[in-house]
PDB file of C-alpha atoms in Angstrom:
ATOM      1  CA  MET A   1      47.315  21.132  15.415  1.00  0.00           C
ATOM      2  CA  LYS A   2      50.105  19.198  14.123  1.00  0.00           C
ATOM      3  CA  GLN A   3      51.348  18.040  17.106  1.00  0.00           C
ATOM      4  CA  GLU A   4      47.284  16.453  17.777  1.00  0.00           C
ATOM      5  CA  VAL A   5      47.778  14.795  14.156  1.00  0.00           C
ATOM      6  CA  LYS A   6      51.519  13.104  14.734  1.00  0.00           C
ATOM      7  CA  ALA A   7      49.817  12.151  18.310  1.00  0.00           C
ATOM      8  CA  ASN A   8      46.614  10.600  16.773  1.00  0.00           C
ATOM      9  CA  TYR A   9      48.454   9.597  13.163  1.00  0.00           C
ATOM     10  CA  LYS A  10      47.529   5.588  14.392  1.00  0.00           C
ATOM     11  CA  LEU A  11      43.495   6.324  15.345  1.00  0.00           C
ATOM     12  CA  TYR A  12      42.835   7.738  12.025  1.00  0.00           C
ATOM     13  CA  VAL A  13      44.431   4.688  10.402  1.00  0.00           C
ATOM     14  CA  ILE A  14      42.635   2.380  11.937  1.00  0.00           C
ATOM     15  CA  PHE A  15      39.605   3.941  11.335  1.00  0.00           C
ATOM     16  CA  LEU A  16      40.149   4.588   7.728  1.00  0.00           C
ATOM     17  CA  SER A  17      41.098   0.867   7.313  1.00  0.00           C
ATOM     18  CA  ILE A  18      37.727   0.096   8.862  1.00  0.00           C
ATOM     19  CA  ILE A  19      35.571   2.158   6.930  1.00  0.00           C
ATOM     20  CA  ALA A  20      38.295   0.672   4.012  1.00  0.00           C
ATOM     21  CA  MET A  21      36.643  -2.658   5.244  1.00  0.00           C
ATOM     22  CA  TYR A  22      33.719  -2.437   4.793  1.00  0.00           C
ATOM     23  CA  ALA A  23      33.206  -0.490   1.532  1.00  0.00           C
ATOM     24  CA  VAL A  24      35.081  -2.736  -0.967  1.00  0.00           C
ATOM     25  CA  THR A  25      33.710  -5.585   0.548  1.00  0.00           C
ATOM     26  CA  LEU A  26      30.180  -4.479   0.773  1.00  0.00           C
ATOM     27  CA  VAL A  27      30.625  -3.159  -2.730  1.00  0.00           C
ATOM     28  CA  ALA A  28      32.458  -6.702  -3.784  1.00  0.00           C
ATOM     29  CA  MET A  29      28.819  -8.114  -2.767  1.00  0.00           C
ATOM     30  CA  TYR A  30      26.634  -6.670  -4.898  1.00  0.00           C
ATOM     31  CA  ASP A  31      24.718  -8.977  -7.480  1.00  0.00           C
ATOM     32  CA  PRO A  32      21.426  -7.960  -8.088  1.00  0.00           C
ATOM     33  CA  SER A  33      20.517 -11.708  -9.082  1.00  0.00           C
ATOM     34  CA  LEU A  34      20.847 -12.179  -5.410  1.00  0.00           C
ATOM     35  CA  LYS A  35      17.782 -10.166  -4.278  1.00  0.00           C
ATOM     36  CA  ASP A  36      15.167 -13.096  -3.602  1.00  0.00           C
ATOM     37  CA  SER A  37      17.942 -14.757  -1.116  1.00  0.00           C
ATOM     38  CA  LEU A  38      18.423 -11.060   0.368  1.00  0.00           C
ATOM     39  CA  LYS A  39      14.403 -10.612   0.885  1.00  0.00           C
ATOM     40  CA  SER A  40      14.642 -14.199   2.325  1.00  0.00           C
ATOM     41  CA  LEU A  41      16.734 -13.399   4.452  1.00  0.00           C
ATOM     42  CA  GLU A  42      15.142 -10.876   5.786  1.00  0.00           C
ATOM     43  CA  GLU A  43      11.713 -12.673   6.503  1.00  0.00           C
ATOM     44  CA  SER A  44      13.613 -15.113   8.158  1.00  0.00           C
ATOM     45  CA  MET A  45      15.134 -12.554  10.229  1.00  0.00           C
ATOM     46  CA  PRO A  46      12.875  -9.325  10.101  1.00  0.00           C
ATOM     47  CA  VAL A  47      12.945  -8.112  13.425  1.00  0.00           C
ATOM     48  CA  VAL A  48      17.393  -8.002  13.454  1.00  0.00           C
ATOM     49  CA  LEU A  49      17.945  -6.555   9.899  1.00  0.00           C
ATOM     50  CA  ALA A  50      15.033  -3.559  10.612  1.00  0.00           C
ATOM     51  CA  ALA A  51      16.576  -2.846  13.663  1.00  0.00           C
ATOM     52  CA  PHE A  52      19.792  -2.074  11.991  1.00  0.00           C
ATOM     53  CA  GLY A  53      17.834  -0.109   8.669  1.00  0.00           C
ATOM     54  CA  MET A  54      19.135  -3.741   6.622  1.00  0.00           C
ATOM     55  CA  GLN A  55      15.593  -4.413   4.811  1.00  0.00           C
ATOM     56  CA  ASP A  56      14.985  -3.412   1.015  1.00  0.00           C
ATOM     57  CA  MET A  57      18.341  -3.547  -1.008  1.00  0.00           C
ATOM     58  CA  GLY A  58      16.440  -1.741  -3.678  1.00  0.00           C
ATOM     59  CA  THR A  59      17.408  -2.194  -7.634  1.00  0.00           C
ATOM     60  CA  THR A  60      19.830  -0.448  -7.130  1.00  0.00           C
ATOM     61  CA  LEU A  61      23.266  -0.319  -6.649  1.00  0.00           C
ATOM     62  CA  LEU A  62      22.817   2.901  -4.324  1.00  0.00           C
ATOM     63  CA  ASP A  63      19.617   1.287  -2.724  1.00  0.00           C
ATOM     64  CA  PHE A  64      22.091  -1.668  -1.918  1.00  0.00           C
ATOM     65  CA  ILE A  65      25.201   0.756  -0.407  1.00  0.00           C
ATOM     66  CA  ILE A  66      22.143   2.892   1.457  1.00  0.00           C
ATOM     67  CA  THR A  67      20.363  -0.301   2.873  1.00  0.00           C
ATOM     68  CA  TYR A  68      24.197  -1.967   4.326  1.00  0.00           C
ATOM     69  CA  LEU A  69      26.295   0.869   5.118  1.00  0.00           C
ATOM     70  CA  TYR A  70      24.904   4.347   5.716  1.00  0.00           C
ATOM     71  CA  LYS A  71      21.792   3.423   8.096  1.00  0.00           C
ATOM     72  CA  PHE A  72      24.186   1.812  10.381  1.00  0.00           C
ATOM     73  CA  VAL A  73      27.591   1.550  10.267  1.00  0.00           C
ATOM     74  CA  LEU A  74      28.588   4.923   8.419  1.00  0.00           C
ATOM     75  CA  ILE A  75      26.550   6.430  11.461  1.00  0.00           C
ATOM     76  CA  VAL A  76      28.625   4.396  14.241  1.00  0.00           C
ATOM     77  CA  THR A  77      31.668   3.798  12.820  1.00  0.00           C
ATOM     78  CA  PRO A  78      32.754   7.951  12.688  1.00  0.00           C
ATOM     79  CA  PHE A  79      30.713   8.523  15.738  1.00  0.00           C
ATOM     80  CA  ILE A  80      32.818   6.785  17.603  1.00  0.00           C
ATOM     81  CA  TYR A  81      35.961   8.297  16.407  1.00  0.00           C
ATOM     82  CA  SER A  82      33.931  11.367  17.439  1.00  0.00           C
ATOM     83  CA  ILE A  83      33.556  10.573  20.849  1.00  0.00           C
ATOM     84  CA  VAL A  84      37.428   8.903  20.801  1.00  0.00           C
ATOM     85  CA  MET A  85      38.950  12.015  19.305  1.00  0.00           C
ATOM     86  CA  CYS A  86      36.744  14.533  21.903  1.00  0.00           C
ATOM     87  CA  TYR A  87      38.809  12.608  24.808  1.00  0.00           C
ATOM     88  CA  ARG A  88      42.021  12.811  23.137  1.00  0.00           C
ATOM     89  CA  LEU A  89      41.633  16.142  22.182  1.00  0.00           C
ATOM     90  CA  LEU A  90      39.811  18.090  25.329  1.00  0.00           C
ATOM     91  CA  ALA A  91      38.552  15.508  27.637  1.00  0.00           C
ATOM     92  CA  LYS A  92      42.302  14.490  28.721  1.00  0.00           C
ATOM     93  CA  TYR A  93      44.263  17.675  28.604  1.00  0.00           C
ATOM     94  CA  VAL A  94      41.722  18.606  31.435  1.00  0.00           C
ATOM     95  CA  GLU A  95      41.746  15.240  33.578  1.00  0.00           C
ATOM     96  CA  ASP A  96      45.431  15.696  34.180  1.00  0.00           C
ATOM     97  CA  GLY A  97      46.199  18.545  34.589  1.00  0.00           C
ATOM     98  CA  SER A  98      48.329  19.289  30.948  1.00  0.00           C
ATOM     99  CA  LEU A  99      45.442  22.234  30.184  1.00  0.00           C
ATOM    100  CA  ALA A 100      47.282  24.614  32.200  1.00  0.00           C
ATOM    101  CA  TYR A 101      50.303  24.325  30.533  1.00  0.00           C
ATOM    102  CA  LEU A 102      48.308  25.534  27.548  1.00  0.00           C
ATOM    103  CA  LEU A 103      47.191  28.875  29.119  1.00  0.00           C
ATOM    104  CA  ASN A 104      50.485  29.503  30.250  1.00  0.00           C
ATOM    105  CA  SER A 105      51.972  29.588  26.913  1.00  0.00           C
ATOM    106  CA  LYS A 106      49.564  32.558  25.945  1.00  0.00           C
ATOM    107  CA  HIS A 107      47.062  30.052  24.262  1.00  0.00           C
ATOM    108  CA  GLY A 108      43.787  31.754  25.120  1.00  0.00           C
ATOM    109  CA  ARG A 109      40.543  29.137  26.592  1.00  0.00           C
ATOM    110  CA  THR A 110      38.827  30.667  22.671  1.00  0.00           C
ATOM    111  CA  LYS A 111      42.123  29.375  20.553  1.00  0.00           C
ATOM    112  CA  ILE A 112      42.464  26.521  22.520  1.00  0.00           C
ATOM    113  CA  VAL A 113      38.662  25.058  21.973  1.00  0.00           C
ATOM    114  CA  ILE A 114      38.764  26.104  18.546  1.00  0.00           C
ATOM    115  CA  THR A 115      41.742  24.691  17.301  1.00  0.00           C
ATOM    116  CA  GLN A 116      40.709  21.576  18.481  1.00  0.00           C
ATOM    117  CA  TRP A 117      37.181  21.717  17.332  1.00  0.00           C
ATOM    118  CA  VAL A 118      39.291  22.563  13.517  1.00  0.00           C
ATOM    119  CA  ASN A 119      41.034  19.067  14.511  1.00  0.00           C
ATOM    120  CA  LEU A 120      37.732  16.949  14.943  1.00  0.00           C
ATOM    121  CA  PHE A 121      36.324  18.442  12.460  1.00  0.00           C
ATOM    122  CA  LEU A 122      38.602  18.212   9.804  1.00  0.00           C
ATOM    123  CA  GLY A 123      38.787  14.377  10.858  1.00  0.00           C
ATOM    124  CA  VAL A 124      36.365  13.688   9.916  1.00  0.00           C
ATOM    125  CA  VAL A 125      35.893  16.285   7.011  1.00  0.00           C
ATOM    126  CA  VAL A 126      39.124  13.466   5.585  1.00  0.00           C
ATOM    127  CA  MET A 127      36.926   9.910   6.751  1.00  0.00           C
ATOM    128  CA  ILE A 128      33.897  10.837   4.759  1.00  0.00           C
ATOM    129  CA  ALA A 129      36.032  12.471   2.073  1.00  0.00           C
ATOM    130  CA  PHE A 130      37.694   8.877   2.051  1.00  0.00           C
ATOM    131  CA  ASN A 131      34.975   7.046   2.119  1.00  0.00           C
ATOM    132  CA  THR A 132      33.217   8.639  -0.945  1.00  0.00           C
ATOM    133  CA  GLY A 133      36.273   8.784  -2.880  1.00  0.00           C
ATOM    134  CA  LEU A 134      37.071   5.102  -2.133  1.00  0.00           C
ATOM    135  CA  MET A 135      33.425   3.705  -2.689  1.00  0.00           C
ATOM    136  CA  ILE A 136      33.808   5.717  -6.152  1.00  0.00           C
ATOM    137  CA  VAL A 137      36.363   3.839  -7.339  1.00  0.00           C
ATOM    138  CA  CYS A 138      35.244   0.752  -5.935  1.00  0.00           C
ATOM    139  CA  CYS A 139      32.389   0.828  -7.925  1.00  0.00           C
ATOM    140  CA  SER A 140      33.726   2.317 -11.248  1.00  0.00           C
ATOM    141  CA  MET A 141      36.296  -0.595 -11.224  1.00  0.00           C
ATOM    142  CA  MET A 142      33.494  -3.542 -10.510  1.00  0.00           C
ATOM    143  CA  PHE A 143      30.285  -2.004 -11.953  1.00  0.00           C
ATOM    144  CA  LYS A 144      30.848   1.110 -14.165  1.00  0.00           C
ATOM    145  CA  GLY A 145      28.588   3.019 -14.938  1.00  0.00           C
ATOM    146  CA  ALA A 146      26.133   1.678 -12.152  1.00  0.00           C
ATOM    147  CA  LEU A 147      26.535   4.346  -9.140  1.00  0.00           C
ATOM    148  CA  ASP A 148      24.807   7.580  -9.685  1.00  0.00           C
ATOM    149  CA  ILE A 149      27.932   9.221  -9.234  1.00  0.00           C
ATOM    150  CA  PRO A 150      25.538  13.243  -8.587  1.00  0.00           C
ATOM    151  CA  ARG A 151      23.255  11.533  -6.362  1.00  0.00           C
ATOM    152  CA  PHE A 152      26.030   8.903  -4.644  1.00  0.00           C
ATOM    153  CA  LEU A 153      27.885  13.159  -3.461  1.00  0.00           C
ATOM    154  CA  LEU A 154      24.311  14.648  -2.185  1.00  0.00           C
ATOM    155  CA  LEU A 155      24.540  11.312  -0.013  1.00  0.00           C
ATOM    156  CA  ASN A 156      27.628  12.346   1.145  1.00  0.00           C
ATOM    157  CA  LEU A 157      27.774  15.674   1.712  1.00  0.00           C
ATOM    158  CA  GLY A 158      24.212  14.718   3.780  1.00  0.00           C
ATOM    159  CA  LEU A 159      26.260  11.474   6.028  1.00  0.00           C
ATOM    160  CA  LEU A 160      28.936  14.605   6.689  1.00  0.00           C
ATOM    161  CA  VAL A 161      26.038  17.591   7.767  1.00  0.00           C
ATOM    162  CA  LEU A 162      25.190  14.669  10.344  1.00  0.00           C
ATOM    163  CA  GLN A 163      28.852  13.319  11.479  1.00  0.00           C
ATOM    164  CA  LEU A 164      29.221  17.024  12.109  1.00  0.00           C
ATOM    165  CA  PHE A 165      26.383  17.192  13.892  1.00  0.00           C
ATOM    166  CA  ILE A 166      27.216  14.294  16.150  1.00  0.00           C
ATOM    167  CA  ALA A 167      31.088  15.549  16.381  1.00  0.00           C
ATOM    168  CA  ALA A 168      29.161  19.331  18.424  1.00  0.00           C
ATOM    169  CA  PHE A 169      27.041  17.583  20.527  1.00  0.00           C
ATOM    170  CA  CYS A 170      29.884  15.060  21.918  1.00  0.00           C
ATOM    171  CA  PHE A 171      32.783  18.417  21.490  1.00  0.00           C
ATOM    172  CA  MET A 172      29.953  20.474  23.308  1.00  0.00           C
ATOM    173  CA  PHE A 173      29.754  18.394  26.338  1.00  0.00           C
ATOM    174  CA  ALA A 174      33.443  17.567  26.006  1.00  0.00           C
ATOM    175  CA  CYS A 175      33.881  21.448  26.377  1.00  0.00           C
ATOM    176  CA  LEU A 176      31.092  21.721  29.599  1.00  0.00           C
ATOM    177  CA  PHE A 177      32.227  19.331  31.701  1.00  0.00           C
ATOM    178  CA  ASN A 178      35.231  18.445  33.619  1.00  0.00           C
ATOM    179  CA  ASP A 179      34.695  14.584  34.785  1.00  0.00           C
ATOM    180  CA  VAL A 180      35.073  12.373  32.284  1.00  0.00           C
ATOM    181  CA  LYS A 181      32.383  10.359  33.322  1.00  0.00           C
ATOM    182  CA  TYR A 182      30.302  13.743  32.181  1.00  0.00           C
ATOM    183  CA  SER A 183      32.763  15.193  29.500  1.00  0.00           C
ATOM    184  CA  ILE A 184      32.737  12.127  27.477  1.00  0.00           C
ATOM    185  CA  GLY A 185      29.355  10.022  28.951  1.00  0.00           C
ATOM    186  CA  CYS A 186      27.379  12.378  28.254  1.00  0.00           C
ATOM    187  CA  GLY A 187      27.093  12.428  24.556  1.00  0.00           C
ATOM    188  CA  ALA A 188      28.339   9.279  24.014  1.00  0.00           C
ATOM    189  CA  GLY A 189      25.486   8.349  26.146  1.00  0.00           C
ATOM    190  CA  GLY A 190      22.945  10.625  24.522  1.00  0.00           C
ATOM    191  CA  ILE A 191      24.001   9.802  21.096  1.00  0.00           C
ATOM    192  CA  SER A 192      23.923   5.936  21.470  1.00  0.00           C
ATOM    193  CA  LEU A 193      19.843   6.879  22.481  1.00  0.00           C
ATOM    194  CA  PHE A 194      19.670   8.637  19.446  1.00  0.00           C
ATOM    195  CA  ILE A 195      20.799   5.392  17.546  1.00  0.00           C
ATOM    196  CA  ILE A 196      18.662   2.477  19.394  1.00  0.00           C
ATOM    197  CA  MET A 197      15.585   5.121  19.089  1.00  0.00           C
ATOM    198  CA  GLN A 198      16.263   5.037  15.883  1.00  0.00           C
ATOM    199  CA  MET A 199      16.269   1.397  15.605  1.00  0.00           C
ATOM    200  CA  PHE A 200      13.527   1.156  17.876  1.00  0.00           C
ATOM    201  CA  PHE A 201      11.557   2.958  15.564  1.00  0.00           C
ATOM    202  CA  SER A 202      12.258   1.172  12.392  1.00  0.00           C
ATOM    203  CA  VAL A 203      10.766  -2.271  14.262  1.00  0.00           C
ATOM    204  CA  TYR A 204       7.699  -0.810  15.592  1.00  0.00           C
ATOM    205  CA  ASP A 205       6.202   1.749  12.904  1.00  0.00           C
ATOM    206  CA  ASN A 206       3.709   2.764  15.095  1.00  0.00           C
ATOM    207  CA  ALA A 207       6.563   4.641  17.906  1.00  0.00           C
ATOM    208  CA  LYS A 208       6.017   8.412  15.777  1.00  0.00           C
ATOM    209  CA  ILE A 209       7.095   9.545  18.815  1.00  0.00           C
ATOM    210  CA  LEU A 210      10.781   8.615  18.882  1.00  0.00           C
ATOM    211  CA  LEU A 211      11.199   9.580  14.903  1.00  0.00           C
ATOM    212  CA  TYR A 212       9.889  13.173  15.795  1.00  0.00           C
ATOM    213  CA  CYS A 213      12.386  13.439  19.310  1.00  0.00           C
ATOM    214  CA  ASN A 214      15.471  12.331  17.346  1.00  0.00           C
ATOM    215  CA  PRO A 215      17.734  14.385  15.461  1.00  0.00           C
ATOM    216  CA  LEU A 216      19.286  11.440  13.696  1.00  0.00           C
ATOM    217  CA  SER A 217      16.180  10.949  12.099  1.00  0.00           C
ATOM    218  CA  LEU A 218      17.038  14.368  10.223  1.00  0.00           C
ATOM    219  CA  PHE A 219      19.621  12.150   7.803  1.00  0.00           C
ATOM    220  CA  ASN A 220      16.920  10.397   5.632  1.00  0.00           C
ATOM    221  CA  PRO A 221      19.452   8.552   2.421  1.00  0.00           C
ATOM    222  CA  LYS A 222      16.421   7.152   0.504  1.00  0.00           C
ATOM    223  CA  GLN A 223      14.665  11.093   0.378  1.00  0.00           C
ATOM    224  CA  LEU A 224      17.500  12.708   0.090  1.00  0.00           C
ATOM    225  CA  VAL A 225      18.830  11.197  -3.424  1.00  0.00           C
ATOM    226  CA  ASN A 226      15.782  11.313  -4.631  1.00  0.00           C
ATOM    227  CA  GLY A 227      15.942  15.236  -4.097  1.00  0.00           C
ATOM    228  CA  ASN A 228      13.145  15.147  -1.209  1.00  0.00           C
ATOM    229  CA  ILE A 229      13.027  19.331  -0.444  1.00  0.00           C
ATOM    230  CA  VAL A 230      12.259  18.092   3.115  1.00  0.00           C
ATOM    231  CA  SER A 231      15.660  16.180   3.471  1.00  0.00           C
ATOM    232  CA  VAL A 232      17.676  18.823   2.445  1.00  0.00           C
ATOM    233  CA  ILE A 233      16.115  21.079   5.042  1.00  0.00           C
ATOM    234  CA  SER A 234      16.361  18.650   7.357  1.00  0.00           C
ATOM    235  CA  LEU A 235      19.995  19.364   6.915  1.00  0.00           C
ATOM    236  CA  VAL A 236      20.271  22.450   7.449  1.00  0.00           C
ATOM    237  CA  VAL A 237      18.246  22.211  10.891  1.00  0.00           C
ATOM    238  CA  LEU A 238      21.251  19.746  11.352  1.00  0.00           C
ATOM    239  CA  LEU A 239      23.864  22.566  10.778  1.00  0.00           C
ATOM    240  CA  GLY A 240      21.883  24.975  12.595  1.00  0.00           C
ATOM    241  CA  LEU A 241      22.136  22.682  15.810  1.00  0.00           C
ATOM    242  CA  THR A 242      25.789  22.463  15.084  1.00  0.00           C
ATOM    243  CA  ALA A 243      26.576  25.987  15.214  1.00  0.00           C
ATOM    244  CA  ILE A 244      24.237  26.075  18.526  1.00  0.00           C
ATOM    245  CA  PHE A 245      26.486  23.819  19.843  1.00  0.00           C
ATOM    246  CA  LEU A 246      29.585  24.784  18.887  1.00  0.00           C
ATOM    247  CA  THR A 247      29.054  28.459  20.727  1.00  0.00           C
ATOM    248  CA  ILE A 248      26.832  26.558  23.980  1.00  0.00           C
ATOM    249  CA  GLY A 249      30.189  24.752  24.067  1.00  0.00           C
ATOM    250  CA  LEU A 250      32.463  27.173  23.790  1.00  0.00           C
ATOM    251  CA  LEU A 251      30.996  29.508  26.034  1.00  0.00           C
ATOM    252  CA  GLY A 252      30.712  27.044  28.347  1.00  0.00           C
ATOM    253  CA  PHE A 253      34.896  26.598  28.307  1.00  0.00           C
ATOM    254  CA  ARG A 254      35.236  30.190  28.480  1.00  0.00           C
ATOM    255  CA  ARG A 255      33.341  30.579  32.095  1.00  0.00           C
ATOM    256  CA  LYS A 256      33.858  27.086  33.872  1.00  0.00           C
ATOM    257  CA  ASP A 257      36.342  26.630  36.327  1.00  0.00           C
ATOM    258  CA  LEU A 258      39.016  24.142  35.193  1.00  0.00           C
ATOM    259  CA  PRO A 259      41.203  21.635  37.495  1.00  0.00           C
ATOM    260  CA  LEU A 260      44.496  23.700  36.647  1.00  0.00           C
TER     261      LEU A 260
END
């Protein structure tokens, strides 16, 4: 595990820097007096902003943060991280045959998969925790008392559950296939399709079938912070799906033929 951290620390720094840039910039942009200007912007580009979930800045700092960060940016950025790490942690070793060395060093397949998942899991947790802490600090410095911290923590718990679901979905395919175009392509393609479906539904409200077929819709930031019980139950469903994907990936990796 330490070796993987050393090998990928630059990647961690890059993604944390991207999140820090978005978080700090967005908080600094918050100004309730600009509500009318933003409303005019929404009316001038309704389709584009709706596709990215950037409509209705709300009346509070938390509403503003949800609209401009938690409906697209903080879904896509950790997703890209998970895809890259699935390749670096597992698919790459299968592709170049170096997995043979790991198996010959008395490390079983189960231990290898679990260790690599823990690496991915910790990376996602650190990313979400970093964003949470940074935004609380920034909001406290720039707008003291304006952020509802308990609700914000609940929001980030929901985001963490969603990102673990995404990571497990991508990791499952990395476990199941040997060919990179499938081991990485299926996970990346599947989540990308879900994101596009969500964007399409945001523009066309009558396309509800896309909402019901999309697991990403189980994470509803605004309903979650308002204490909607359905949103809380949805997070439990996402955790259940995460466990199922990991189980399928582990069993598939243990049984598949590896190009050793």
